[in-house]
Amino acid sequence: MPHRIRRYVPSESLIFGGVYGSVLACALAAALDEQSGAPDPGYDALWVLLTALASAAAHGYARAIAQPPPEGGKGMAAIAVRSVLAEWALPTAAMPTVLMLLAAYAGWWPEATAATASLAFNTLALFCWGLWAARTIGHRSWPAACRVGGVDMAIGLFIATVNALIK
């Protein structure tokens, strides 16, 4: 009897961090090119990175303090640090936006192009996160997984649409 290959099942934190990080990066990229003054993609890249890191830290810390304290109340700091570090997927998902902005800082393209490319990339990434989650966690059929990915992608499309309407 042949051995079955075990399918990798991503953790909830990985899926959450990927989707949340992509939505956050998408929203931040949409807000970037509407500034007063000269564009500064280096500053904007740093701002996106720090916002993603702060969001991950806030989520990890909130998760830690929402749990009952350990017996005797000791070790809560270590639990909080581990919980914050477990949110690594959120800032990682924002890195393509940071890299696109750094490419604009290097003069490879205008910041507005980097912001538009980031919106498109993150919208596609949201579809992929939803598809991957549905196929690996839910073991859903391809059509059902595509619907889940489509719903995730709709978040990115909503951000891009609102961004276009506001500007």
XYZ file of N, CA and C in Angstrom:
501
model
N 0.835 -1.166 0.000
C 0.000 0.000 0.000
C 0.892 1.245 0.000
N 0.707 2.156 -0.953
C 1.570 3.339 -1.027
C 1.318 4.272 0.155
N 2.381 4.951 0.543
C 2.269 5.937 1.628
C 1.650 7.213 1.085
N 0.769 7.776 1.852
C 0.153 9.051 1.457
C 1.067 10.193 1.894
N 1.188 11.158 1.042
C 1.965 12.338 1.385
C 1.080 13.237 2.238
N 1.618 13.635 3.371
C 0.842 14.502 4.261
C 0.859 15.919 3.731
N -0.276 16.497 3.696
C -0.449 17.858 3.197
C -0.101 18.850 4.304
N 0.656 19.888 3.930
C 0.984 20.949 4.876
C -0.277 21.737 5.188
N -0.566 21.903 6.441
C -1.713 22.695 6.870
C -1.167 23.921 7.603
N -1.357 25.102 7.012
C -0.825 26.312 7.646
C -1.560 26.632 8.937
N -0.851 27.316 9.821
C -1.467 27.702 11.086
C -2.449 28.844 10.862
N -3.329 29.008 11.819
C -4.287 30.108 11.772
C -3.558 31.446 11.755
N -2.460 31.549 12.522
C -1.689 32.790 12.564
C -1.098 33.136 11.205
N -0.651 32.120 10.478
C -0.073 32.363 9.160
C -1.134 32.901 8.202
N -2.288 32.251 8.169
C -3.358 32.699 7.279
C -3.839 34.090 7.690
N -4.090 34.282 8.987
C -4.539 35.580 9.480
C -3.518 36.659 9.135
N -2.254 36.402 9.451
C -1.204 37.386 9.204
C -1.054 37.715 7.733
N -1.147 36.706 6.881
C -1.025 36.946 5.448
C -2.156 37.783 4.901
N -3.365 37.431 5.284
C -4.523 38.187 4.794
C -4.529 39.590 5.394
N -4.355 39.692 6.684
C -4.383 41.000 7.350
C -3.245 41.879 6.851
N -2.056 41.306 6.707
C -0.913 42.065 6.207
C -1.120 42.548 4.784
N -1.741 41.720 3.945
C -2.024 42.133 2.565
C -3.069 43.239 2.519
N -4.099 43.128 3.334
C -5.124 44.184 3.389
C -4.506 45.481 3.916
N -3.711 45.378 4.957
C -3.072 46.558 5.528
C -2.158 47.228 4.502
N -1.335 46.447 3.822
C -0.429 47.000 2.811
C -1.205 47.630 1.666
N -2.293 47.000 1.282
C -3.144 47.528 0.212
C -3.714 48.888 0.629
N -4.229 48.975 1.822
C -4.820 50.225 2.307
C -3.762 51.314 2.456
N -2.606 50.952 2.955
C -1.542 51.943 3.110
C -1.049 52.434 1.754
N -0.903 51.523 0.809
C -0.470 51.914 -0.537
C -1.496 52.840 -1.182
N -2.766 52.570 -0.956
C -3.817 53.421 -1.521
C -3.746 54.831 -0.943
N -3.358 54.946 0.296
C -3.299 56.254 0.943
C -2.027 57.028 0.622
N -1.028 56.373 0.063
C 0.278 57.007 -0.106
C 0.328 58.148 -1.094
N -0.212 57.953 -2.254
C 0.058 58.934 -3.293
C -0.819 60.177 -3.202
N -1.533 60.349 -2.135
C -2.347 61.560 -1.937
C -1.730 62.347 -0.785
N -0.595 63.008 -1.093
C 0.114 63.751 -0.074
C 0.307 65.180 -0.546
N 0.570 66.039 0.399
C 1.003 67.378 0.016
C 2.525 67.363 0.041
N 3.133 68.083 -0.857
C 4.580 68.107 -0.926
C 5.109 67.072 -1.891
N 6.424 66.985 -1.944
C 7.084 66.055 -2.867
C 6.965 64.622 -2.355
N 6.773 63.669 -3.271
C 6.710 62.267 -2.852
C 8.030 61.833 -2.222
N 7.960 61.015 -1.210
C 9.152 60.488 -0.550
C 8.955 58.987 -0.344
N 9.243 58.174 -1.374
C 8.991 56.744 -1.257
C 9.826 56.044 -0.183
N 10.992 56.594 0.151
C 11.794 56.008 1.240
C 11.084 56.137 2.571
N 10.578 57.332 2.844
C 9.795 57.569 4.060
C 8.546 56.695 4.060
N 7.880 56.617 2.913
C 6.649 55.833 2.824
C 6.920 54.348 3.039
N 8.033 53.846 2.509
C 8.398 52.435 2.723
C 8.621 52.168 4.204
N 9.327 53.088 4.853
C 9.568 52.947 6.292
C 8.245 53.003 7.061
N 7.353 53.900 6.657
C 6.057 54.042 7.320
C 5.224 52.763 7.175
N 5.190 52.171 5.978
C 4.451 50.917 5.768
C 5.042 49.807 6.632
N 6.373 49.707 6.655
C 7.029 48.669 7.458
C 6.739 48.854 8.946
N 6.893 50.074 9.450
C 6.649 50.312 10.875
C 5.180 50.098 11.240
N 4.277 50.468 10.356
C 2.854 50.240 10.615
C 2.549 48.747 10.673
N 3.136 47.980 9.761
C 2.924 46.525 9.769
C 3.518 45.903 11.034
N 4.702 46.348 11.438
C 5.315 45.832 12.669
C 4.488 46.203 13.898
N 4.007 47.447 13.944
C 3.177 47.872 15.076
C 1.861 47.098 15.116
N 1.272 46.848 13.963
C 0.025 46.073 13.912
C 0.249 44.647 14.390
N 1.358 44.052 13.969
C 1.673 42.689 14.414
C 1.906 42.659 15.920
N 2.640 43.648 16.427
C 2.897 43.690 17.867
C 1.598 43.886 18.644
N 0.740 44.772 18.161
C -0.531 45.015 18.851
C -1.401 43.763 18.839
N -1.453 43.085 17.706
C -2.278 41.884 17.639
C -1.720 40.783 18.540
N -0.413 40.581 18.496
C 0.200 39.549 19.346
C 0.018 39.845 20.818
N 0.213 41.100 21.204
C 0.043 41.482 22.592
C -1.406 41.323 23.029
N -2.338 41.741 22.186
C -3.760 41.603 22.518
C -4.126 40.137 22.687
N -3.569 39.289 21.813
C -3.836 37.849 21.937
C -3.300 37.318 23.266
N -2.120 37.783 23.665
C -1.508 37.308 24.916
C -2.311 37.740 26.135
N -2.740 39.000 26.160
C -3.451 39.462 27.360
C -4.898 38.992 27.389
N -5.397 38.486 26.269
C -6.763 37.973 26.245
C -6.859 36.566 26.823
N -5.705 35.946 27.076
C -5.680 34.595 27.644
C -5.583 34.683 29.159
N -6.081 33.662 29.834
C -5.912 33.657 31.296
C -4.422 33.593 31.654
N -4.014 34.281 32.710
C -2.595 34.249 33.079
C -2.175 32.846 33.513
N -0.892 32.520 33.344
C -0.424 31.202 33.787
C -0.534 31.069 35.312
N -0.480 29.849 35.758
C -0.564 29.552 37.188
C 0.464 30.383 37.943
N 0.029 31.146 38.919
C 0.922 31.983 39.716
C 1.209 33.325 39.073
N 0.752 33.540 37.844
C 0.942 34.825 37.187
C 2.333 35.087 36.650
N 3.255 34.123 36.804
C 4.621 34.340 36.323
C 4.749 33.865 34.883
N 5.637 34.484 34.176
C 5.885 34.086 32.798
C 5.018 34.798 31.786
N 4.230 35.778 32.230
C 3.345 36.484 31.305
C 4.138 37.272 30.274
N 5.277 37.837 30.668
C 6.106 38.605 29.726
C 6.612 37.700 28.604
N 7.050 36.505 28.960
C 7.545 35.558 27.945
C 6.418 35.133 27.007
N 5.235 34.951 27.551
C 4.076 34.590 26.727
C 3.761 35.731 25.758
N 3.811 36.946 26.256
C 3.526 38.109 25.400
C 4.563 38.225 24.287
N 5.838 38.039 24.603
C 6.896 38.123 23.590
C 6.711 37.034 22.542
N 6.438 35.800 22.976
C 6.210 34.704 22.010
C 4.997 34.982 21.139
N 3.959 35.531 21.735
C 2.743 35.843 20.985
C 3.002 36.925 19.940
N 3.772 37.936 20.299
C 4.116 38.998 19.341
C 4.977 38.433 18.219
N 5.969 37.627 18.563
C 6.853 37.044 17.538
C 6.101 36.083 16.614
N 5.034 35.475 17.115
C 4.248 34.548 16.293
C 3.478 35.275 15.187
N 3.417 36.583 15.259
C 2.695 37.378 14.255
C 3.590 37.784 13.081
N 4.681 37.067 12.864
C 5.654 37.409 11.828
C 5.048 37.476 10.423
N 3.980 36.742 10.164
C 3.402 36.703 8.816
C 2.801 38.047 8.407
N 2.315 38.816 9.368
C 1.689 40.097 9.039
C 2.699 41.069 8.426
N 3.827 41.377 9.082
C 4.771 42.286 8.429
C 5.417 41.673 7.183
N 5.550 40.361 7.154
C 6.114 39.714 5.973
C 5.209 39.923 4.766
N 3.903 39.865 4.970
C 2.956 40.076 3.865
C 3.011 41.504 3.340
N 3.451 42.435 4.165
C 3.562 43.830 3.726
C 4.887 44.115 3.017
N 5.826 43.177 3.051
C 7.144 43.416 2.466
C 7.138 43.688 0.962
N 6.288 43.037 0.152
C 6.289 43.409 -1.272
C 5.984 44.890 -1.491
N 5.081 45.448 -0.703
C 4.778 46.878 -0.816
C 5.998 47.703 -0.414
N 6.655 47.311 0.665
C 7.867 48.006 1.101
C 8.923 47.954 0.005
N 9.114 46.783 -0.598
C 10.123 46.635 -1.649
C 9.771 47.453 -2.893
N 8.497 47.503 -3.238
C 8.091 48.317 -4.389
C 8.350 49.799 -4.127
N 8.107 50.242 -2.912
C 8.378 51.635 -2.566
C 9.881 51.912 -2.531
N 10.659 50.945 -2.070
C 12.109 51.122 -2.086
C 12.642 51.170 -3.517
N 12.002 50.434 -4.426
C 12.376 50.510 -5.836
C 12.081 51.913 -6.377
N 10.987 52.513 -5.928
C 10.686 53.892 -6.328
C 11.705 54.854 -5.727
N 12.103 54.589 -4.496
C 13.124 55.417 -3.840
C 14.442 55.349 -4.606
N 14.753 54.170 -5.150
C 15.976 53.989 -5.935
C 15.860 54.613 -7.327
N 14.678 55.081 -7.673
C 14.488 55.741 -8.953
C 14.101 54.813 -10.088
N 13.709 53.590 -9.780
C 13.354 52.622 -10.818
C 11.996 52.923 -11.425
N 11.124 53.577 -10.680
C 9.801 53.970 -11.169
C 9.232 55.019 -10.230
N 8.212 55.761 -10.664
C 7.615 56.775 -9.786
C 6.870 56.144 -8.615
N 6.722 56.909 -7.543
C 6.018 56.388 -6.356
C 4.575 56.029 -6.679
N 3.919 56.823 -7.515
C 2.526 56.522 -7.876
C 2.435 55.162 -8.568
N 3.418 54.823 -9.394
C 3.443 53.515 -10.053
C 3.654 52.408 -9.024
N 4.531 52.661 -8.050
C 4.766 51.678 -6.986
C 3.489 51.441 -6.182
N 2.760 52.520 -5.895
C 1.510 52.382 -5.132
C 0.474 51.601 -5.931
N 0.370 51.889 -7.227
C -0.588 51.170 -8.075
C -0.199 49.696 -8.208
N 1.095 49.446 -8.413
C 1.564 48.056 -8.515
C 1.324 47.306 -7.208
N 1.499 48.002 -6.095
C 1.261 47.385 -4.790
C -0.208 47.033 -4.600
N -1.099 47.941 -5.012
C -2.538 47.647 -4.940
C -2.868 46.397 -5.756
N -2.334 46.328 -6.974
C -2.603 45.173 -7.833
C -2.010 43.899 -7.237
N -0.765 43.980 -6.772
C -0.120 42.800 -6.191
C -0.866 42.297 -4.964
N -1.218 43.207 -4.062
C -1.892 42.799 -2.827
C -3.294 42.267 -3.088
N -3.969 42.799 -4.099
C -5.286 42.270 -4.465
C -5.150 40.837 -4.966
N -4.154 40.586 -5.809
C -3.893 39.220 -6.272
C -3.455 38.323 -5.116
N -2.632 38.870 -4.220
C -2.190 38.098 -3.054
C -3.376 37.685 -2.183
N -4.355 38.577 -2.041
C -5.539 38.232 -1.255
C -6.292 37.062 -1.871
N -6.408 37.057 -3.200
C -7.034 35.910 -3.860
C -6.255 34.636 -3.548
N -4.930 34.710 -3.654
C -4.088 33.528 -3.405
C -4.175 33.055 -1.960
N -4.193 33.988 -0.999
C -4.341 33.611 0.413
C -5.657 32.862 0.631
N -6.745 33.390 0.076
C -8.047 32.744 0.235
C -8.094 31.382 -0.424
N -7.555 31.282 -1.625
C -7.509 30.008 -2.342
C -6.692 28.989 -1.559
N -5.516 29.397 -1.115
C -4.630 28.486 -0.385
C -5.271 28.034 0.931
N -5.852 28.983 1.661
C -6.493 28.621 2.924
C -7.636 27.644 2.693
N -8.455 27.920 1.705
C -9.608 27.054 1.450
C -9.174 25.655 1.020
N -8.130 25.574 0.223
C -7.683 24.259 -0.263
C -6.961 23.470 0.821
N -6.181 24.127 1.663
C -5.393 23.382 2.649
C -6.121 23.164 3.963
N -6.856 24.155 4.414
C -7.539 24.015 5.700
C -8.914 23.395 5.524
N -9.671 23.916 4.579
C -11.028 23.438 4.385
C -11.132 22.242 3.462
N -10.030 21.952 2.737
C -10.047 20.854 1.767
C -11.260 20.977 0.840
N -11.535 22.198 0.424
C -12.684 22.449 -0.436
C -12.325 22.164 -1.882
N -13.353 22.036 -2.693
C -13.150 21.821 -4.122
C -12.524 23.082 -4.723
N -11.971 22.958 -5.915
C -11.380 24.115 -6.581
C -12.394 25.236 -6.802
N -13.603 24.942 -7.285
C -14.562 26.046 -7.452
C -14.892 26.746 -6.124
N -15.066 25.973 -5.066
C -15.355 26.573 -3.760
C -14.163 27.382 -3.259
N -12.957 26.859 -3.465
C -11.747 27.576 -3.046
C -11.591 28.875 -3.830
N -11.929 28.846 -5.111
C -11.866 30.070 -5.932
C -12.873 31.102 -5.443
N -14.022 30.657 -4.969
C -15.000 31.594 -4.417
C -14.455 32.250 -3.150
N -13.809 31.458 -2.297
C -13.205 32.023 -1.082
C -12.128 33.027 -1.472
N -11.284 32.660 -2.430
C -10.262 33.588 -2.906
C -10.871 34.839 -3.499
N -11.979 34.676 -4.210
C -12.662 35.830 -4.795
C -13.200 36.779 -3.745
N -13.709 36.237 -2.647
C -14.202 37.089 -1.563
C -13.029 37.859 -0.950
N -11.897 37.175 -0.726
C -10.717 37.865 -0.208
C -10.266 38.953 -1.178
N -10.254 38.626 -2.465
C -9.824 39.575 -3.476
C -10.769 40.777 -3.525
N -12.024 40.560 -3.228
C -12.998 41.662 -3.229
C -12.608 42.748 -2.230
N -11.945 42.367 -1.154
C -11.480 43.360 -0.176
C -10.470 44.292 -0.852
N -9.515 43.713 -1.560
C -8.529 44.525 -2.274
C -9.163 45.370 -3.358
N -10.121 44.796 -4.086
C -10.817 45.556 -5.124
C -11.625 46.699 -4.526
N -12.222 46.457 -3.366
C -12.959 47.513 -2.669
C -12.023 48.666 -2.328
N -10.858 48.355 -1.778
C -9.890 49.394 -1.418
C -9.454 50.165 -2.659
N -9.153 49.451 -3.755
C -8.720 50.099 -4.988
C -9.840 50.970 -5.566
N -11.081 50.487 -5.496
C -12.208 51.245 -6.026
C -12.446 52.511 -5.205
N -12.458 52.376 -3.906
C -12.664 53.550 -3.044
C -11.520 54.540 -3.257
N -10.307 54.023 -3.390
C -9.157 54.891 -3.636
C -9.350 55.680 -4.937
N -9.808 55.016 -5.987
C -10.032 55.690 -7.280
C -11.162 56.716 -7.175
N -12.212 56.391 -6.448
C -13.349 57.304 -6.320
C -12.991 58.544 -5.481
N -12.214 58.360 -4.458
C -11.848 59.469 -3.583
C -10.907 60.428 -4.309
N -10.039 59.883 -5.112
C -9.053 60.727 -5.795
C -9.615 61.195 -7.085
